[in-house]
Coordinates of C-alpha atoms in Angstrom, one line a residue:
X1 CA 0.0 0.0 0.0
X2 CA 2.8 2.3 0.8
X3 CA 4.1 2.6 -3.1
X4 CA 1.0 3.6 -4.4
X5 CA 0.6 6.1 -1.8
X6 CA 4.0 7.5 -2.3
X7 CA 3.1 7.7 -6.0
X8 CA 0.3 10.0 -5.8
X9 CA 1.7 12.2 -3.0
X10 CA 2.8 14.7 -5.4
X11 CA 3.4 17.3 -2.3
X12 CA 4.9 15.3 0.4
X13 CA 9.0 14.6 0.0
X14 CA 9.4 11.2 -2.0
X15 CA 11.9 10.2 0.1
X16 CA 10.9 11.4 3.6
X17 CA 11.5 8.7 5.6
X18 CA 9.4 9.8 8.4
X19 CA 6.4 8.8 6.3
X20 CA 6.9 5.6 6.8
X21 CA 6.4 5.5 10.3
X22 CA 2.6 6.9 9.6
X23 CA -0.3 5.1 9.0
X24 CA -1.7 4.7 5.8
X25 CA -4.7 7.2 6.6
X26 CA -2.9 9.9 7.8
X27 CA 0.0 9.9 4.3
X28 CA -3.4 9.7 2.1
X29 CA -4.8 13.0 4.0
X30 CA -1.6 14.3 3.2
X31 CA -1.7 13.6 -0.1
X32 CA -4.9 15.6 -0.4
X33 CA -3.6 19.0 0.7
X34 CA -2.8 21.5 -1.6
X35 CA 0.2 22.4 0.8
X36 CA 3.8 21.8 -0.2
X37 CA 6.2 21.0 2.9
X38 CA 6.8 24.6 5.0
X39 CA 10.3 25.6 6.3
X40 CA 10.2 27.3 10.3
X41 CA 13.0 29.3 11.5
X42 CA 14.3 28.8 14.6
X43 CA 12.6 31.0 17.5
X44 CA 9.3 30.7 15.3
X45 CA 5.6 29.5 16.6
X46 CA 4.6 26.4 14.8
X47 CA 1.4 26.8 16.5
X48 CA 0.0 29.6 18.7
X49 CA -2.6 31.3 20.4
X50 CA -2.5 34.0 18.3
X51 CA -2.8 32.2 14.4
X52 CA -5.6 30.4 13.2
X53 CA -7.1 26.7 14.7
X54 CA -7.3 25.5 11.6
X55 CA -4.8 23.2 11.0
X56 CA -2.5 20.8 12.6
X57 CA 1.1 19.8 11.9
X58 CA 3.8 16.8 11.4
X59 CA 7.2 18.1 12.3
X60 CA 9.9 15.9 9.4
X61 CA 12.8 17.5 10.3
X62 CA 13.8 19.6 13.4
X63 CA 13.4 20.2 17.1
X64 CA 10.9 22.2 18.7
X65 CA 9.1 22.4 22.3
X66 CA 5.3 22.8 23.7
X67 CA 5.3 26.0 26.0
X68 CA 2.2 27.1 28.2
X69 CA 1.8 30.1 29.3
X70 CA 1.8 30.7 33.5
X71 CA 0.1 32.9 35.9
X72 CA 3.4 35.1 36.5
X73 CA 3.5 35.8 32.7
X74 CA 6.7 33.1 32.3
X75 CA 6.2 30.3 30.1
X76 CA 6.7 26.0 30.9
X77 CA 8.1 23.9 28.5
X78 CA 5.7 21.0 28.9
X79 CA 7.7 18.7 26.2
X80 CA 10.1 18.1 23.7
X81 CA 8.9 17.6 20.2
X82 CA 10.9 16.4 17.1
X83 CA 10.4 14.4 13.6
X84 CA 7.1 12.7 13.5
X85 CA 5.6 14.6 16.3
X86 CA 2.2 15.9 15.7
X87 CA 2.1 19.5 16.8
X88 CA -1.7 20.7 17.9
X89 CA -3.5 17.2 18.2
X90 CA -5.5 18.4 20.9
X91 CA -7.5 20.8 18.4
X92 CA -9.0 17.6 17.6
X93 CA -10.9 17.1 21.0
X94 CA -12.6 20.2 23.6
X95 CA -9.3 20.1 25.2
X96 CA -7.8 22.8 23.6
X97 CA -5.4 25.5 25.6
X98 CA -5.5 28.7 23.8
X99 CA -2.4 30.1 26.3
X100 CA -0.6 26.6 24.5
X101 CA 2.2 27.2 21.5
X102 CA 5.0 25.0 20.1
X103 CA 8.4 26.7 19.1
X104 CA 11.2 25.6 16.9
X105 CA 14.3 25.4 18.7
X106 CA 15.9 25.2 15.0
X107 CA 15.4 25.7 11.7
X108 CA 12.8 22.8 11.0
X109 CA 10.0 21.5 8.6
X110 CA 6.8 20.2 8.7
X111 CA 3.6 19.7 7.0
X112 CA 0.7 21.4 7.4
X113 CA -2.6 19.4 8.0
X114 CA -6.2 20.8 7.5
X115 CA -8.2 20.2 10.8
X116 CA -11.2 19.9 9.0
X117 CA -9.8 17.7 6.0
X118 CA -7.8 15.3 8.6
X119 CA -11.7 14.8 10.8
X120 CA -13.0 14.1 7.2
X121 CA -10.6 11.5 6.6
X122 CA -10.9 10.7 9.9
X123 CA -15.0 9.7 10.2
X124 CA -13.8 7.2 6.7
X125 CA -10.9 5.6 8.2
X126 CA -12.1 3.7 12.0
X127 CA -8.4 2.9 12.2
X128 CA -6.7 6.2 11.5
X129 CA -9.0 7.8 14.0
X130 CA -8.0 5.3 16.9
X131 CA -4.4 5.9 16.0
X132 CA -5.1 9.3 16.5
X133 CA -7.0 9.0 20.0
X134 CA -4.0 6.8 21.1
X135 CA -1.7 9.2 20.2
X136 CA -3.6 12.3 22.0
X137 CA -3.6 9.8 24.9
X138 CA -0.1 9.2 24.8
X139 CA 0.1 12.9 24.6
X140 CA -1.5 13.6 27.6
X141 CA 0.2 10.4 29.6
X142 CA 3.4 12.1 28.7
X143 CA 2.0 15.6 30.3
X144 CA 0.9 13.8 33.1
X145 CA 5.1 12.2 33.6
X146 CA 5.9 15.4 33.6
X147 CA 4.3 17.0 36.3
X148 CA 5.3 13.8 38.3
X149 CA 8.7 15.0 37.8
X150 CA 8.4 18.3 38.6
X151 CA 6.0 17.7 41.8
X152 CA 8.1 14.7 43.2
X153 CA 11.1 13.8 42.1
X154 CA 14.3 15.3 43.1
X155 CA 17.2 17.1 40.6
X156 CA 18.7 13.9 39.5
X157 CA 15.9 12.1 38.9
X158 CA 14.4 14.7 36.9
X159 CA 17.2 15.0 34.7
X160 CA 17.0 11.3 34.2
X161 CA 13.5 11.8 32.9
X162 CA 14.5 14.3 30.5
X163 CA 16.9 12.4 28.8
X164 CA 14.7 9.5 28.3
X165 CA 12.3 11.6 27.1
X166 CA 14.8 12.6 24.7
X167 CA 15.7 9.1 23.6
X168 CA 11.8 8.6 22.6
X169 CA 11.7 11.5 20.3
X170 CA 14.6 10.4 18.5
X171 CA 12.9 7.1 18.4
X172 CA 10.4 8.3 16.5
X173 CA 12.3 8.7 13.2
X174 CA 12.8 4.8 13.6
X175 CA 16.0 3.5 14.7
X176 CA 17.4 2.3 17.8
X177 CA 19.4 5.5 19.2
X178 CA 21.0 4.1 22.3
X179 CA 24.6 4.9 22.2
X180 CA 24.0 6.9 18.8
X181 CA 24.6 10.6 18.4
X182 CA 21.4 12.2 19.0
X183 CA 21.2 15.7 17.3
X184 CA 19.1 17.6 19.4
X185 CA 19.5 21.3 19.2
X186 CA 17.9 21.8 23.0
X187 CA 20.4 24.0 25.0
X188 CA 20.5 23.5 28.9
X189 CA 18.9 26.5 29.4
X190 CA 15.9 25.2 28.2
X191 CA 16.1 21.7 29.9
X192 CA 15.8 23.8 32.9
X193 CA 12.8 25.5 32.1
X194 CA 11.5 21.8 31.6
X195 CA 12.7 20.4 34.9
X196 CA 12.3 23.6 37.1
X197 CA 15.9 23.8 37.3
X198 CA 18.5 26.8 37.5
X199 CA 21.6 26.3 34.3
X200 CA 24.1 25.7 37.1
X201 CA 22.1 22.6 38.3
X202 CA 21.5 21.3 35.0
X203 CA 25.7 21.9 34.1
X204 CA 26.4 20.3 37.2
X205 CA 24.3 17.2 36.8
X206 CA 25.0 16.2 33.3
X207 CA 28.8 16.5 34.1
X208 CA 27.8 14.0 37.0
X209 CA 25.6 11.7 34.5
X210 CA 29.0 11.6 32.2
X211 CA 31.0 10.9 34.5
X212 CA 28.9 8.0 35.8
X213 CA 28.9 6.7 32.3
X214 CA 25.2 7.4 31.4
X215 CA 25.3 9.9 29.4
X216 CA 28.0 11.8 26.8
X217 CA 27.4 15.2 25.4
X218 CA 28.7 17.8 23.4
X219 CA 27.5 21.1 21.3
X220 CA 23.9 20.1 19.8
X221 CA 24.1 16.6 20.3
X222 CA 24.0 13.8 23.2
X223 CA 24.3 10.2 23.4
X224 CA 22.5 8.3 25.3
X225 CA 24.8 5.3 27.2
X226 CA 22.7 3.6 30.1
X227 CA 19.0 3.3 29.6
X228 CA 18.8 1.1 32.6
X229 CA 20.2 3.8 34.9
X230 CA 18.2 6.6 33.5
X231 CA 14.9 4.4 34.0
X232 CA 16.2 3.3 37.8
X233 CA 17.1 7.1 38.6
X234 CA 13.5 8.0 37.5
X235 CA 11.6 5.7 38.2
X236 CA 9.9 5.6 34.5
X237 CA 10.3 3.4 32.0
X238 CA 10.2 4.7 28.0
X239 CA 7.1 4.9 26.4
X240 CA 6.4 2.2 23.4
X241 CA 6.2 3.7 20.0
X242 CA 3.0 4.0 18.6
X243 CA 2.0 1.6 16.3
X244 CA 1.7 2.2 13.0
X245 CA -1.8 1.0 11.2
X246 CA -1.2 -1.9 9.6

């Protein structure tokens, strides 16, 4: 099924290889839009309060992270996003957060998915729509880790969490990335944000975690050495990939 697919998605990249972790369903709804693949610069909104609900997104190349907006006018990263994320999923239930946006942390590119076109698609295809509600699940499992974190576990172990979290959005692109070089433009600034952590503490501890042999790192990328350790630290496992419809 893929081949013909790929045959008659004039606008997607031939050779994206991120479309073949998709289901079938959600390449074909693709294939519909008149949309050619859009570039982001870094710093930009993918998705905002301020711009139209009309339309989702499937990051294919590039980092970005969910921010919401906080009472003392400060923003939370509540994730890290990267290739085959879907960006603005929840548009598809009530659970919307206008005070929600998704930045690129470098120069990145996605597709752009009509909201209405994808439901369309959607109310045809019982499978696509199920991958879908798992994946706004998984969304909001992931959500729910993360205030875990925050609200009880201490520096380490919150670091630990990060950097699993960062081995499953690698993992998305397909591929096993343990002791890989992980790209990932996400400076420790902003793993702070994340974790609720000042840059010293966040320098400090992934010296530690290379020291102990967990983790190695340099400029833009990280590589991920004890799984194991990461999950004992935490106290989390790594989330499954979702399936792709068969």
């Amino acid at each position: 099924r893929w081949p013909l697919i790929m045959t008659f998605a004039y606008n997607l990249t031939p050779a994206d290889p991120i479309l073949t972790t998709l289901p079938v369903g959600l390449v074909t709804a693709l294939a519909l839009l008149p949309q050619r693949l859009s570039t982001i610069d870094r710093g930009r909104s993918i998705i905002a309060s301020s711009q139209p609900q009309d339309a989702v997104y499937l990051i294919s190349e590039g980092w970005a992270v969910s921010k919401l907006s906080i009472e003392t006018g400060d923003t939370q990263i509540l994730d890290i996003l990267g290739p085959g994320s879907l960006v603005g999923i929840t548009r598809l239930s009530n659970d919307a957060q206008d005070d929600y946006a998704a930045i690129a942390l470098e120069s990145l590119k996605a597709y752009r998915i009509d909201i209405n076109r994808l439901k369309t698609v959607c109310a045809q295809d019982e499978a696509l729509a199920r991958w879908l509600s798992q994946t706004l699940s998984r969304q909001s499992h992931r959500m729910q880790r993360h205030i875990t974190a925050l609200g009880q576990l201490p520096a380490r172990g919150r670091l630990a969490f990060a950097m699993l979290r960062i081995v499953e959005v690698a993992r998305q692109a397909g591929g096993d990335v343990i002791n890989e070089t992980i790209r990932q433009p996400m400076p420790q600034e902003e793993i702070g944000n994340m974790l609720g952590l000042t840059n010293v503490s966040i320098s400090k501890l992934m010296s530690a975690f290379r020291k102990d042999g967990l983790i190695d790192y340099g400029r833009n990328r990280i590589i991920i050495r004890d799984v194991e350790a990461l999950t004992e630290i935490c106290g989390m496992s790594l989330e499954e990939p979702n399936p792709t419809q068969g």
